Short mmCIF file of C-alpha atoms in Angstrom, two decimals:
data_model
loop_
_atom_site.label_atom_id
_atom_site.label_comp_id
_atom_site.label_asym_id
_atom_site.label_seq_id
_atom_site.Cartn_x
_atom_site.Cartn_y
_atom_site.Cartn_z
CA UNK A 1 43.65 -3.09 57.40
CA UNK A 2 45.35 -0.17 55.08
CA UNK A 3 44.65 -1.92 52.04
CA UNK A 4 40.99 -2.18 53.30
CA UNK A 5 40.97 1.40 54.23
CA UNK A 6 42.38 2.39 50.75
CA UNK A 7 39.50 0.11 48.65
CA UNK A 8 36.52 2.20 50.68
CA UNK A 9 38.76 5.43 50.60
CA UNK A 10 39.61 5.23 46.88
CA UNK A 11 36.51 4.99 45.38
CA UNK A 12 34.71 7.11 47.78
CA UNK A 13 37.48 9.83 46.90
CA UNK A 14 36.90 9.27 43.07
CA UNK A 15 33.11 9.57 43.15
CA UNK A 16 33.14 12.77 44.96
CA UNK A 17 35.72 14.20 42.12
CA UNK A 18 33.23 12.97 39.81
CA UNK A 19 30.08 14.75 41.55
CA UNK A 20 31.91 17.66 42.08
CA UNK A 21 33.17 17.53 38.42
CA UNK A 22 29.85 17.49 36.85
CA UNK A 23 28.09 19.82 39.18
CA UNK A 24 30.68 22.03 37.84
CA UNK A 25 29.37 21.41 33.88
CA UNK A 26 26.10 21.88 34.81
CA UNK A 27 26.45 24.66 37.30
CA UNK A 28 27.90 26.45 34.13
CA UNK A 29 24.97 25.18 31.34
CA UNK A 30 22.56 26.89 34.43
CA UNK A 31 24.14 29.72 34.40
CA UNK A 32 23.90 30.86 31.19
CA UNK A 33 20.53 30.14 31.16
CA UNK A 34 20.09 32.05 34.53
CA UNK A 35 21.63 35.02 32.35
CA UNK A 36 19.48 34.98 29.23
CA UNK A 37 16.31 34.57 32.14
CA UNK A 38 17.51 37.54 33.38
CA UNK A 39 18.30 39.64 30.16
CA UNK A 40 21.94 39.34 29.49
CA UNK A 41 23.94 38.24 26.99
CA UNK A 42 26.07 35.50 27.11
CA UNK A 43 29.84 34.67 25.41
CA UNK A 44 29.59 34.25 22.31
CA UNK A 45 32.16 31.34 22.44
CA UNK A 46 29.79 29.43 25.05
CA UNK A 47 30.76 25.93 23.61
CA UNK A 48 33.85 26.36 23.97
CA UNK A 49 33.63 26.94 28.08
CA UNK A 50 31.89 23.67 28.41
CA UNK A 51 33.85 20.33 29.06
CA UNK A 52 31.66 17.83 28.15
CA UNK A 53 32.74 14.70 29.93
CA UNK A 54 29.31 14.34 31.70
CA UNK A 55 26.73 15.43 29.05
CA UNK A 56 23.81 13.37 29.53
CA UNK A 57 22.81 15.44 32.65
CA UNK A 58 23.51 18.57 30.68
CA UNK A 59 21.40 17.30 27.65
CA UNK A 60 18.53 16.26 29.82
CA UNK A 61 19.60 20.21 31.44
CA UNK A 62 18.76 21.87 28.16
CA UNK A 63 15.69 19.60 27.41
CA UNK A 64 13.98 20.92 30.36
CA UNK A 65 14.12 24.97 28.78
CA UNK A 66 12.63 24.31 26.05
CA UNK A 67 9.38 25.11 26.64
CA UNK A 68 10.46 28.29 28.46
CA UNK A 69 8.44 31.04 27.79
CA UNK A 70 11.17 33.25 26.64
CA UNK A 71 12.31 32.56 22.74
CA UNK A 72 16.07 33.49 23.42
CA UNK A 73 16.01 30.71 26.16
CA UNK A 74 14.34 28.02 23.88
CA UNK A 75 16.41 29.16 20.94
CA UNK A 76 19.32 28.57 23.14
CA UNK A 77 18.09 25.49 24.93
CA UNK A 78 17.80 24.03 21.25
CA UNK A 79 21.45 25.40 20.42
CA UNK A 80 23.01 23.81 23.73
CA UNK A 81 21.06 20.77 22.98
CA UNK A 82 22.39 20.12 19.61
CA UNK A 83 26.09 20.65 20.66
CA UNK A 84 25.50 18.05 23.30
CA UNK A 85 23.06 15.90 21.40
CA UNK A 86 26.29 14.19 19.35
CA UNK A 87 28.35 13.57 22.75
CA UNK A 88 25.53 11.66 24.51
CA UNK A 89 25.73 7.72 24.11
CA UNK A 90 22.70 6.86 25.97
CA UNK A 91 20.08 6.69 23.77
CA UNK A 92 17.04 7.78 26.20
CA UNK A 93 18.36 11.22 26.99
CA UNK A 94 18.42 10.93 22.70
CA UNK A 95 14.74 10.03 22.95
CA UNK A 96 13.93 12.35 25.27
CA UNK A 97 15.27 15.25 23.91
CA UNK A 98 13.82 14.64 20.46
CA UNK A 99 10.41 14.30 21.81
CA UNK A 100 10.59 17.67 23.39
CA UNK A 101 11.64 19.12 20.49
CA UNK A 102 9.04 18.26 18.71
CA UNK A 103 6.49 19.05 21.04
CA UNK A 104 7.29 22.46 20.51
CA UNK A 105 6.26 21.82 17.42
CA UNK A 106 2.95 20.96 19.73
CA UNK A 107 2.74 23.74 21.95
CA UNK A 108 4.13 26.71 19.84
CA UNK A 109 3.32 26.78 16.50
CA UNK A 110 4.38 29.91 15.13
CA UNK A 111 7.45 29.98 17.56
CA UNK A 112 11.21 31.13 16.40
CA UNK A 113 12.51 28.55 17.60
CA UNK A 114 10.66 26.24 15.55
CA UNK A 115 13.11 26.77 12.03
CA UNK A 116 16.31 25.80 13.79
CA UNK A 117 14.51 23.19 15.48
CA UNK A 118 13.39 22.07 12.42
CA UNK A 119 16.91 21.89 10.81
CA UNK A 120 18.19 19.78 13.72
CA UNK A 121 15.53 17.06 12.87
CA UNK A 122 16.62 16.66 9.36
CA UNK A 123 19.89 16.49 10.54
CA UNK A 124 18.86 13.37 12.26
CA UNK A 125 18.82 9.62 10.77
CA UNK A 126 15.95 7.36 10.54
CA UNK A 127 16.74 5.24 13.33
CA UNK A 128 17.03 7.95 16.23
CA UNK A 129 13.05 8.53 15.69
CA UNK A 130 11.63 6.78 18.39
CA UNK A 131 7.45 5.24 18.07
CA UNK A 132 7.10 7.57 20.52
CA UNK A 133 8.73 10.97 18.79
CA UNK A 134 6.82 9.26 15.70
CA UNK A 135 3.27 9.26 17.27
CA UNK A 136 4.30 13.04 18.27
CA UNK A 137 4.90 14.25 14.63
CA UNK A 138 2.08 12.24 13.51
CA UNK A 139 -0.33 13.96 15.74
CA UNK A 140 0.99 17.44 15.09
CA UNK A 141 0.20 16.40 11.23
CA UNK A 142 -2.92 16.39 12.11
CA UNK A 143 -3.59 20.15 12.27
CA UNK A 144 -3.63 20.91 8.88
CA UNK A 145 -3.18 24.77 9.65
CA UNK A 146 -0.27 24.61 11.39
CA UNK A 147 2.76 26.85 9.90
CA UNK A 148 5.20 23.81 9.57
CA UNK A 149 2.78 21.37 7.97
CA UNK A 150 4.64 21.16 5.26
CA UNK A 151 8.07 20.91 6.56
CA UNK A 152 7.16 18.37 9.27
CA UNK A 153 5.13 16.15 6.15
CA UNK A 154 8.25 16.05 4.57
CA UNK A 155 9.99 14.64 7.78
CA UNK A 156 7.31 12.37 8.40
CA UNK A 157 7.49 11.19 4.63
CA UNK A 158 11.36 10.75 5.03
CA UNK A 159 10.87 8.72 7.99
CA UNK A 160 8.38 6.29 5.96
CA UNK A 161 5.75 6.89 8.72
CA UNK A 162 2.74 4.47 9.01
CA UNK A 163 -0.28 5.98 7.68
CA UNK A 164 0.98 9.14 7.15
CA UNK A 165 0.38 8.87 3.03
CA UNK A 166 -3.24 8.76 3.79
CA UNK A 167 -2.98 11.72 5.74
CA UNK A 168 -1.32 13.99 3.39
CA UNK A 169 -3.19 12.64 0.50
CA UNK A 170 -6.21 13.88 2.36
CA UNK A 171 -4.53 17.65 3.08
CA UNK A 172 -4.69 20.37 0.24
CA UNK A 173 -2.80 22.18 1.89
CA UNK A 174 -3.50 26.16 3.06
CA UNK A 175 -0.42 27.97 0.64
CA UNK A 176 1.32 26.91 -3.01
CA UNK A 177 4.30 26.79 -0.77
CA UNK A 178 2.91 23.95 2.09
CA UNK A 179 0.97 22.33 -1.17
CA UNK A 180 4.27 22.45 -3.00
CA UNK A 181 5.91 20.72 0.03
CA UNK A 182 2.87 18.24 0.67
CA UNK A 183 3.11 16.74 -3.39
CA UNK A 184 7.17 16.57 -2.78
CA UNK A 185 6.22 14.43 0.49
CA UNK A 186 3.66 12.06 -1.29
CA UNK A 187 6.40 12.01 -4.32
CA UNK A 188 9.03 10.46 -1.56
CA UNK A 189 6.60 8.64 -0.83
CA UNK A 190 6.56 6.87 -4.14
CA UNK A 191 3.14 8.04 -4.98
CA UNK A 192 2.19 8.32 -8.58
CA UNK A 193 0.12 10.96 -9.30
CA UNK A 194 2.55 13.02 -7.14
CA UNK A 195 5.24 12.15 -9.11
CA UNK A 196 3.50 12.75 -12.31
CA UNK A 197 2.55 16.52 -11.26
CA UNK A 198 6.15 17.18 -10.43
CA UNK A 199 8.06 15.84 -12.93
CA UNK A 200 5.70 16.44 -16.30
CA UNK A 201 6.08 20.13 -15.25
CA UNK A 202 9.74 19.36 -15.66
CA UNK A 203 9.93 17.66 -18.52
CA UNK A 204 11.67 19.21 -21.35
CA UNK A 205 9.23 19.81 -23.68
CA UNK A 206 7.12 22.20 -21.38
CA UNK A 207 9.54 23.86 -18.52
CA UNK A 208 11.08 26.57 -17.98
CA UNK A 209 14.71 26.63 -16.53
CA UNK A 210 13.62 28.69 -13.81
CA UNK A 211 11.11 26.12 -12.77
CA UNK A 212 14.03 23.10 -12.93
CA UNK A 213 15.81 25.45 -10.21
CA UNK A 214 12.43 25.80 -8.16
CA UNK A 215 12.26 22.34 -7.66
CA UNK A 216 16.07 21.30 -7.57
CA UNK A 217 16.00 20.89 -3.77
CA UNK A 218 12.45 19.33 -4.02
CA UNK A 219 14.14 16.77 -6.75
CA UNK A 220 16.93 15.47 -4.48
CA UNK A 221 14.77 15.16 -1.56
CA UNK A 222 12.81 12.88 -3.32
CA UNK A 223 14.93 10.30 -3.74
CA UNK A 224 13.06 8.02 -5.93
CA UNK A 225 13.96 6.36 -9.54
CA UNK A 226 12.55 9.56 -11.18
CA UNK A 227 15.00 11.75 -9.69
CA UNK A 228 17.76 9.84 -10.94
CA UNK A 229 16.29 9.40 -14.43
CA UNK A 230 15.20 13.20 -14.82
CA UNK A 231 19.04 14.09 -13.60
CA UNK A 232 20.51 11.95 -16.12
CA UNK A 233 18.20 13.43 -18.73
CA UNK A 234 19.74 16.46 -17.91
CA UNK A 235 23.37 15.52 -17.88
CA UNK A 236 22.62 13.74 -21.54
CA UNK A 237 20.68 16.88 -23.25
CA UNK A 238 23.11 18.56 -24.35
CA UNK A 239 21.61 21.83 -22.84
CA UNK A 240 23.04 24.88 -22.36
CA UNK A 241 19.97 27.10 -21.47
CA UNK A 242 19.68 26.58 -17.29
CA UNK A 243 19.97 28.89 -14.85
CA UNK A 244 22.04 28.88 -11.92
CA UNK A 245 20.79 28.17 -8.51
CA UNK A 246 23.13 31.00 -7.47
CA UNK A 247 21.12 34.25 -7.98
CA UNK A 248 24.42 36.72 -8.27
CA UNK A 249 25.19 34.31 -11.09
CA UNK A 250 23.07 35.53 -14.46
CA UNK A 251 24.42 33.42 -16.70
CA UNK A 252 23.27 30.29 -18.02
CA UNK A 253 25.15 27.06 -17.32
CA UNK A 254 25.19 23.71 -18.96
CA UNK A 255 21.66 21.59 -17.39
CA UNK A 256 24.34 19.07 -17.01
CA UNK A 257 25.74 20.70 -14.00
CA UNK A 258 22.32 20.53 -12.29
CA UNK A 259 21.87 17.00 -13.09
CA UNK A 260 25.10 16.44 -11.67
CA UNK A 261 24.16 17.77 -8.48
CA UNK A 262 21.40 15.94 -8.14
CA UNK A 263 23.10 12.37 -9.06
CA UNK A 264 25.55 14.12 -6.62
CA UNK A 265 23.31 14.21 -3.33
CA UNK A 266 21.11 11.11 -4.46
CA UNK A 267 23.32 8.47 -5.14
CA UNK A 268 25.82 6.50 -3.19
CA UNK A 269 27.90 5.62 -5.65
CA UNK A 270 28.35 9.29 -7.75
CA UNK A 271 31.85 9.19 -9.51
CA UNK A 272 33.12 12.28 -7.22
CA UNK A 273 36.17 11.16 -9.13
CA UNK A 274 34.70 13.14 -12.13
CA UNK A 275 34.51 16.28 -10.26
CA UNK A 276 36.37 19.59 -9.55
CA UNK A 277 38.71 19.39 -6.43
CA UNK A 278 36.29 21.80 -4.63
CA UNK A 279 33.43 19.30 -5.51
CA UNK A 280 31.45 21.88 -7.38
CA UNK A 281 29.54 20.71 -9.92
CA UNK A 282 28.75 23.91 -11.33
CA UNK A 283 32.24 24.42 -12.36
CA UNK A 284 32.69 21.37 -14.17
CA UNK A 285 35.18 21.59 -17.59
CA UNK A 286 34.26 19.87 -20.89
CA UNK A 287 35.83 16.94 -20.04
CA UNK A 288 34.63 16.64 -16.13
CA UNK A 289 31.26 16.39 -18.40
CA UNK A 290 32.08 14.05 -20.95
CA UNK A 291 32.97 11.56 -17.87
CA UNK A 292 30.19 11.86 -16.21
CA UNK A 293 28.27 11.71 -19.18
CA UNK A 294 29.81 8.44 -20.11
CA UNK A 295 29.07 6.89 -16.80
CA UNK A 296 25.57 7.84 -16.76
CA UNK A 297 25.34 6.12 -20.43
CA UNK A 298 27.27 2.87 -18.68
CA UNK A 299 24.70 2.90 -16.00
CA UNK A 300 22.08 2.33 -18.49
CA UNK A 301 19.18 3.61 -15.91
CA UNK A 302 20.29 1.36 -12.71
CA UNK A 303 20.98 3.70 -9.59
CA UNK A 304 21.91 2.78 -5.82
CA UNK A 305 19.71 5.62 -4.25
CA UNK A 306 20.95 6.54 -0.99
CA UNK A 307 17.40 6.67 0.50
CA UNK A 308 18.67 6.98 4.13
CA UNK A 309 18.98 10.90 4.51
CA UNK A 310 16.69 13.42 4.29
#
């Protein structure tokens, strides 16, 4: 009879600990929200008052403020959402929470909110975008005025969408800037004439330095074979005429160091070997160079693109 009375005792004992536990977690999560809804600040150090052992309630807890009407309680419904996002296992509260994010892409276009938001879905890989989250950015994509067109086509050309080429082919865009990003989407894409406009402007007969730096980041995101090959034309020049990317740094720096960090973020394979201890490839000595100059030369134009992050 005791050892019957302990098996029903036990467990009931254990799931009240556990209720009471994570009421406790999320009783906290609401409470800071309670305080930014009522205009106060919160610690600063918020994170680090959680205990996370239950956060699938707490994610699904920050999903539902995110279309709050205040911005400090969506910018912080997005903040306590990321923290939690990499703690959660189950991947509906994943789903979930992704799809609300980008409906605020939806619902607020011009919102705060919507730049860190935007950061935390390139942080993302391929695989945690849902058809549904998919069908979500696809239909925001089709406002062509909206203020992150050209940020979200770049997601959506990352992901490989269905369709989505046609769609962007068929957008001019509203600003050089959303145009800009709009070619570098179609480019990832592996379309031709976008790759021709972007890389003849680089080529070295008719750019500028300044306009390699432009499209540095636009060149790594890219991710295809002409990436690589413009990179290693770099590393091989024999240039000494590029600007930094660092604007406190005036001067000029072998265009070897930026096709080094290209090859750098592009490939999976990069000889990291070949670099400074700090990884910086703009502080690479003569014979850092003549390494990785060597290596590009063995590679004779065959590259294992990492094509998996953004």
């Amino acid at each position: 009879m005791k050892n019957l009375v302990k098996q029903i005792v036990i467990p009931l004992f254990l799931l009240l600990f556990s209720t009471i536990s994570f009421s406790q977690e999320s009783n906290k999560l609401f409470n800071f929200f309670d305080s930014l809804i009522s205009g106060k600040n919160i610690p600063a150090d918020w994170a680090n008052q959680m205990n996370c052992n239950e956060p699938e309630p707490m994610l699904e807890l920050s999903a539902g403020y995110l279309n709050h009407q205040q911005s400090t309680v969506r910018i912080f419904a997005l903040q306590s959402g990321f923290f939690l996002y990499n703690k959660v296992s189950d991947p509906g509260s994943k789903n979930n929470f992704i799809k609300k994010v980008l409906a605020g892409f939806a619902e607020r276009p011009e919102d705060d909110a919507n730049a860190l938001a935007f950061e935390f879905l390139k942080s993302l890989k391929k695989q945690e975008f849902s058809k549904e989250a998919q069908t979500i950015l696809k239909n925001i994509l089709t406002n062509s005025r909206h203020e992150y067109f050209g940020d979200l086509a770049m997601l959506a050309s990352y992901l490989g969408m269905n369709g989505i080429k046609q769609l962007l082919i068929a957008n001019n865009g509203q600003d050089e800037m959303t145009r800009q990003k709009i070619q570098t989407a179609l480019a990832r894409l592996g379309d031709k004439n976008a790759l021709a406009g972007i890389f003849d402007q680089l080529s070295p007969g008719t750019s500028q330095t300044s306009t390699i730096v432009k499209w540095l980041p636009d060149v790594i995101f890219i991710k295809q074979d002409a990436s690589a090959d413009f990179a290693a034309g770099l590393i091989l020049s024999g240039r000494f005429d590029c600007k930094s990317p660092d604007p406190a740094n005036n001067f000029n720096i072998p265009c070897a160091c930026l096709g080094a960090a290209i090859l750098k973020e592009i490939l999976i394979d990069f000889p990291v070997e070949y670099l400074p201890a700090n990884l910086d490839v703009y502080s690479l000595s003569s014979s850092q160079l003549e390494n990785i100059q060597n290596w590009v030369r063995e590679k004779k134009g065959k590259y294992n693109i990492n094509r998996d992050q953004y």
